[in-house]
């Protein structure tokens, strides 16, 4: 067992087992070095000294570098400085935090919104706040890790239903005591497959059985619905989802998450959601950038149209080449490979040809469902996308995928 120098004594390294686990990853060809972005987060960028077409970011609308967001962030730094120096409940709530929450509530057509430091914090903080160990969560098997962690933190019983299977969820719920509090929860857009949660069916089920209905709309925020209002708007289930989570970190171009719902829900989260209570609030530059992102969604909706045009073009191209792209309905298109090492090989070979599309393997997806995940954005040009499709064609043939 390796030994570590710790001052006067040589002692056996109690973390040595981590090295063993890492060696196993290396053996399975699943050990990954972080890819380093040496330029802005945009459609065409530089990663690890290579100029690439970027198919790996969640920057759906190109807002990370939008002039209106940059400008507002700079103004915020001038006016308020770079940090807030406190959690929201002590001294870290500025007028601009409240304004952002009011604007998001208007946008989402709900009574109130609370902003968290990230979408992860919003999910984990909310589920763990609203449930106790006496309660039960009924959760889609492909829900995001932040939902799963929130469920675990709540200590509620977790019942998992097969992906998008409303009837299976119904069976689970019918088997539970009538008086028990239940939370039915789904992603709006599933982040690794790009398909949509069956919101109308789940809302019916929640109403029929008295469940709290919660939707994590992280990948739908800015992408689905009118002006990017999300899947609740896309499916027109306004008023039927008790807890909506959105993110400000993906299409909105900046950082953060939020929960939209009733006044009581939000006031309760102000008092009980642990990331809200125990972690410093958003820096002013991020808050103003998020408000500028809302302005862009409302005043430049053509940017969302461009995203969807590009999505259709790219998806059709992959289909025509014969790749297995699963059941995606969104700008997230997985190229499903199966074996983890092979997915990484596809990703690496694409990268050598100037296309950055990350390989995703276990534990992010099931062991036999490894893939390269692609996301197109509004700011890709047709040339960028055709270049990427050409690279997929060459590498896909080379490694026997098509
Ligand atoms: C479905 C889903 N929910 C929540 C999150 C977390 O959002 P954020 O990146 O803002 O923490 C993600 C991000 O990966 C996601 O894919």
Short mmCIF file of C-alpha atoms in Angstrom, two decimals, residues 77-266:
data_model
loop_
_atom_site.label_atom_id
_atom_site.label_comp_id
_atom_site.label_asym_id
_atom_site.label_seq_id
_atom_site.Cartn_x
_atom_site.Cartn_y
_atom_site.Cartn_z
CA UNK A 77 -19.62 44.94 -11.39
CA UNK A 78 -19.24 48.72 -11.69
CA UNK A 79 -22.31 49.41 -9.60
CA UNK A 80 -22.29 46.60 -7.01
CA UNK A 81 -18.81 45.00 -7.00
CA UNK A 82 -18.07 41.35 -7.58
CA UNK A 83 -19.73 39.52 -4.69
CA UNK A 84 -22.51 39.69 -2.15
CA UNK A 85 -20.59 38.55 0.92
CA UNK A 86 -23.48 36.72 2.51
CA UNK A 87 -26.18 34.14 2.16
CA UNK A 88 -29.59 35.39 1.05
CA UNK A 89 -31.14 35.14 4.53
CA UNK A 90 -28.52 37.28 6.28
CA UNK A 91 -27.19 40.16 4.16
CA UNK A 92 -26.93 38.66 0.68
CA UNK A 93 -30.27 39.70 -0.80
CA UNK A 94 -29.86 42.74 -3.01
CA UNK A 95 -32.72 44.53 -4.75
CA UNK A 96 -31.54 42.92 -7.99
CA UNK A 97 -32.02 39.39 -6.58
CA UNK A 98 -35.62 40.26 -5.80
CA UNK A 99 -36.10 41.84 -9.22
CA UNK A 100 -34.75 38.74 -10.97
CA UNK A 101 -37.16 36.54 -8.99
CA UNK A 102 -40.11 38.79 -9.84
CA UNK A 103 -39.18 38.80 -13.51
CA UNK A 104 -38.83 35.01 -13.60
CA UNK A 105 -42.21 34.62 -11.87
CA UNK A 106 -43.86 36.79 -14.54
CA UNK A 107 -42.07 34.86 -17.25
CA UNK A 108 -43.12 31.47 -15.86
CA UNK A 109 -46.66 32.66 -15.05
CA UNK A 110 -46.47 31.64 -11.38
CA UNK A 111 -46.93 33.48 -8.09
CA UNK A 112 -43.33 33.44 -6.99
CA UNK A 113 -39.81 32.26 -7.79
CA UNK A 114 -36.73 31.62 -5.67
CA UNK A 115 -33.29 31.64 -7.26
CA UNK A 116 -30.61 29.17 -6.17
CA UNK A 117 -26.89 29.13 -6.90
CA UNK A 118 -27.36 26.35 -9.47
CA UNK A 119 -29.98 24.04 -10.93
CA UNK A 120 -28.39 21.27 -8.88
CA UNK A 121 -28.89 23.25 -5.68
CA UNK A 122 -32.47 24.07 -6.70
CA UNK A 123 -33.40 20.41 -7.17
CA UNK A 124 -31.51 18.97 -4.23
CA UNK A 125 -32.47 21.83 -1.92
CA UNK A 126 -36.14 21.72 -2.82
CA UNK A 127 -36.83 18.00 -2.71
CA UNK A 128 -34.97 17.69 0.59
CA UNK A 129 -36.89 20.65 2.05
CA UNK A 130 -40.43 19.67 1.08
CA UNK A 131 -40.23 15.96 2.04
CA UNK A 132 -39.51 14.07 5.24
CA UNK A 133 -38.68 10.46 5.94
CA UNK A 134 -42.37 9.65 6.28
CA UNK A 135 -42.97 10.61 2.62
CA UNK A 136 -42.42 8.89 -0.71
CA UNK A 137 -40.98 10.02 -4.03
CA UNK A 138 -42.05 8.43 -7.29
CA UNK A 139 -39.23 9.20 -9.71
CA UNK A 140 -38.43 8.42 -13.37
CA UNK A 141 -35.40 6.10 -13.60
CA UNK A 142 -33.53 8.61 -15.77
CA UNK A 143 -34.09 11.67 -13.60
CA UNK A 144 -31.09 13.90 -13.03
CA UNK A 145 -28.54 13.22 -10.28
CA UNK A 146 -29.56 16.38 -8.42
CA UNK A 147 -33.10 15.01 -8.05
CA UNK A 148 -31.75 11.70 -6.84
CA UNK A 149 -29.51 13.44 -4.31
CA UNK A 150 -32.43 15.60 -3.14
CA UNK A 151 -34.49 12.44 -2.63
CA UNK A 152 -31.68 10.82 -0.66
CA UNK A 153 -31.20 13.90 1.51
CA UNK A 154 -34.90 14.02 2.29
CA UNK A 155 -34.73 10.41 3.59
CA UNK A 156 -38.12 9.82 1.97
CA UNK A 157 -38.75 6.39 0.47
CA UNK A 158 -37.73 6.39 -3.19
CA UNK A 159 -39.78 4.45 -5.73
CA UNK A 160 -38.40 4.45 -9.25
CA UNK A 161 -40.60 3.91 -12.30
CA UNK A 162 -39.31 2.78 -15.73
CA UNK A 163 -38.48 5.66 -18.04
CA UNK A 164 -41.60 7.65 -19.03
CA UNK A 165 -43.92 4.80 -18.01
CA UNK A 166 -46.97 6.56 -16.56
CA UNK A 167 -48.86 3.28 -16.04
CA UNK A 168 -46.00 1.84 -14.03
CA UNK A 169 -45.94 5.03 -11.92
CA UNK A 170 -49.70 4.65 -11.40
CA UNK A 171 -49.25 1.05 -10.20
CA UNK A 172 -46.62 2.15 -7.70
CA UNK A 173 -48.80 4.96 -6.38
CA UNK A 174 -51.88 2.77 -6.10
CA UNK A 175 -49.87 0.40 -3.91
CA UNK A 176 -49.03 3.13 -1.39
CA UNK A 177 -51.10 4.14 1.65
CA UNK A 178 -53.65 6.78 0.66
CA UNK A 179 -52.68 9.16 3.46
CA UNK A 180 -48.95 9.17 2.68
CA UNK A 181 -47.53 12.36 1.12
CA UNK A 182 -46.22 11.64 -2.38
CA UNK A 183 -44.04 13.56 -4.80
CA UNK A 184 -44.20 12.57 -8.48
CA UNK A 185 -41.13 13.87 -10.25
CA UNK A 186 -39.73 13.94 -13.78
CA UNK A 187 -37.25 15.79 -15.90
CA UNK A 188 -38.90 17.97 -18.55
CA UNK A 189 -36.09 17.13 -20.99
CA UNK A 190 -33.89 14.17 -20.10
CA UNK A 191 -30.34 15.40 -20.23
CA UNK A 192 -28.62 12.35 -21.67
CA UNK A 193 -31.30 11.21 -24.14
CA UNK A 194 -32.96 14.46 -25.13
CA UNK A 195 -36.47 13.04 -24.91
CA UNK A 196 -39.35 14.71 -23.06
CA UNK A 197 -41.09 13.70 -19.86
CA UNK A 198 -44.74 12.67 -20.43
CA UNK A 199 -46.05 15.74 -18.64
CA UNK A 200 -49.76 15.58 -19.56
CA UNK A 201 -50.03 11.94 -18.42
CA UNK A 202 -48.07 12.57 -15.24
CA UNK A 203 -50.14 15.67 -14.41
CA UNK A 204 -53.33 13.60 -14.84
CA UNK A 205 -51.86 10.96 -12.55
CA UNK A 206 -50.80 13.51 -9.93
CA UNK A 207 -54.29 15.01 -9.91
CA UNK A 208 -55.96 11.59 -9.77
CA UNK A 209 -53.84 10.43 -6.82
CA UNK A 210 -53.17 13.66 -4.93
CA UNK A 211 -49.41 13.68 -5.57
CA UNK A 212 -47.29 16.80 -5.54
CA UNK A 213 -46.15 17.23 -9.17
CA UNK A 214 -42.58 18.41 -9.80
CA UNK A 215 -40.75 18.96 -13.10
CA UNK A 216 -37.06 19.69 -13.56
CA UNK A 217 -36.96 21.84 -16.69
CA UNK A 218 -33.22 22.51 -16.74
CA UNK A 219 -32.72 21.61 -20.41
CA UNK A 220 -36.07 23.07 -21.46
CA UNK A 221 -35.42 26.54 -20.04
CA UNK A 222 -34.90 28.84 -23.02
CA UNK A 223 -35.46 25.96 -25.46
CA UNK A 224 -39.08 24.72 -25.27
CA UNK A 225 -42.34 26.63 -25.01
CA UNK A 226 -43.14 30.20 -26.02
CA UNK A 227 -40.01 32.36 -25.69
CA UNK A 228 -38.33 29.39 -24.00
CA UNK A 229 -40.74 29.12 -21.06
CA UNK A 230 -40.13 25.38 -20.83
CA UNK A 231 -42.05 22.13 -21.17
CA UNK A 232 -44.90 23.29 -18.90
CA UNK A 233 -45.65 25.87 -21.57
CA UNK A 234 -44.84 23.48 -24.43
CA UNK A 235 -47.42 20.95 -23.16
CA UNK A 236 -49.73 23.69 -21.87
CA UNK A 237 -49.93 22.24 -18.37
CA UNK A 238 -49.79 25.62 -16.64
CA UNK A 239 -51.22 25.45 -13.11
CA UNK A 240 -50.87 21.65 -12.99
CA UNK A 241 -47.22 21.43 -11.92
CA UNK A 242 -46.73 22.39 -8.28
CA UNK A 243 -42.95 22.73 -8.38
CA UNK A 244 -41.08 23.80 -11.50
CA UNK A 245 -37.29 23.89 -11.54
CA UNK A 246 -35.42 25.82 -14.19
CA UNK A 247 -31.79 26.60 -14.76
CA UNK A 248 -30.00 29.81 -15.62
CA UNK A 249 -26.79 27.91 -16.41
CA UNK A 250 -27.59 26.39 -19.77
CA UNK A 251 -29.61 28.24 -22.46
CA UNK A 252 -29.69 31.33 -20.23
CA UNK A 253 -25.92 31.52 -20.57
CA UNK A 254 -24.94 32.41 -17.01
CA UNK A 255 -25.37 30.44 -13.78
CA UNK A 256 -28.06 29.45 -11.34
CA UNK A 257 -31.28 27.58 -10.87
CA UNK A 258 -34.73 28.56 -9.75
CA UNK A 259 -37.93 27.13 -8.38
CA UNK A 260 -41.24 28.49 -9.62
CA UNK A 261 -44.54 27.90 -7.86
CA UNK A 262 -46.99 29.19 -5.29
CA UNK A 263 -46.22 31.97 -2.83
CA UNK A 264 -46.33 29.48 0.05
CA UNK A 265 -43.92 27.08 -1.65
CA UNK A 266 -41.38 29.83 -2.23
#
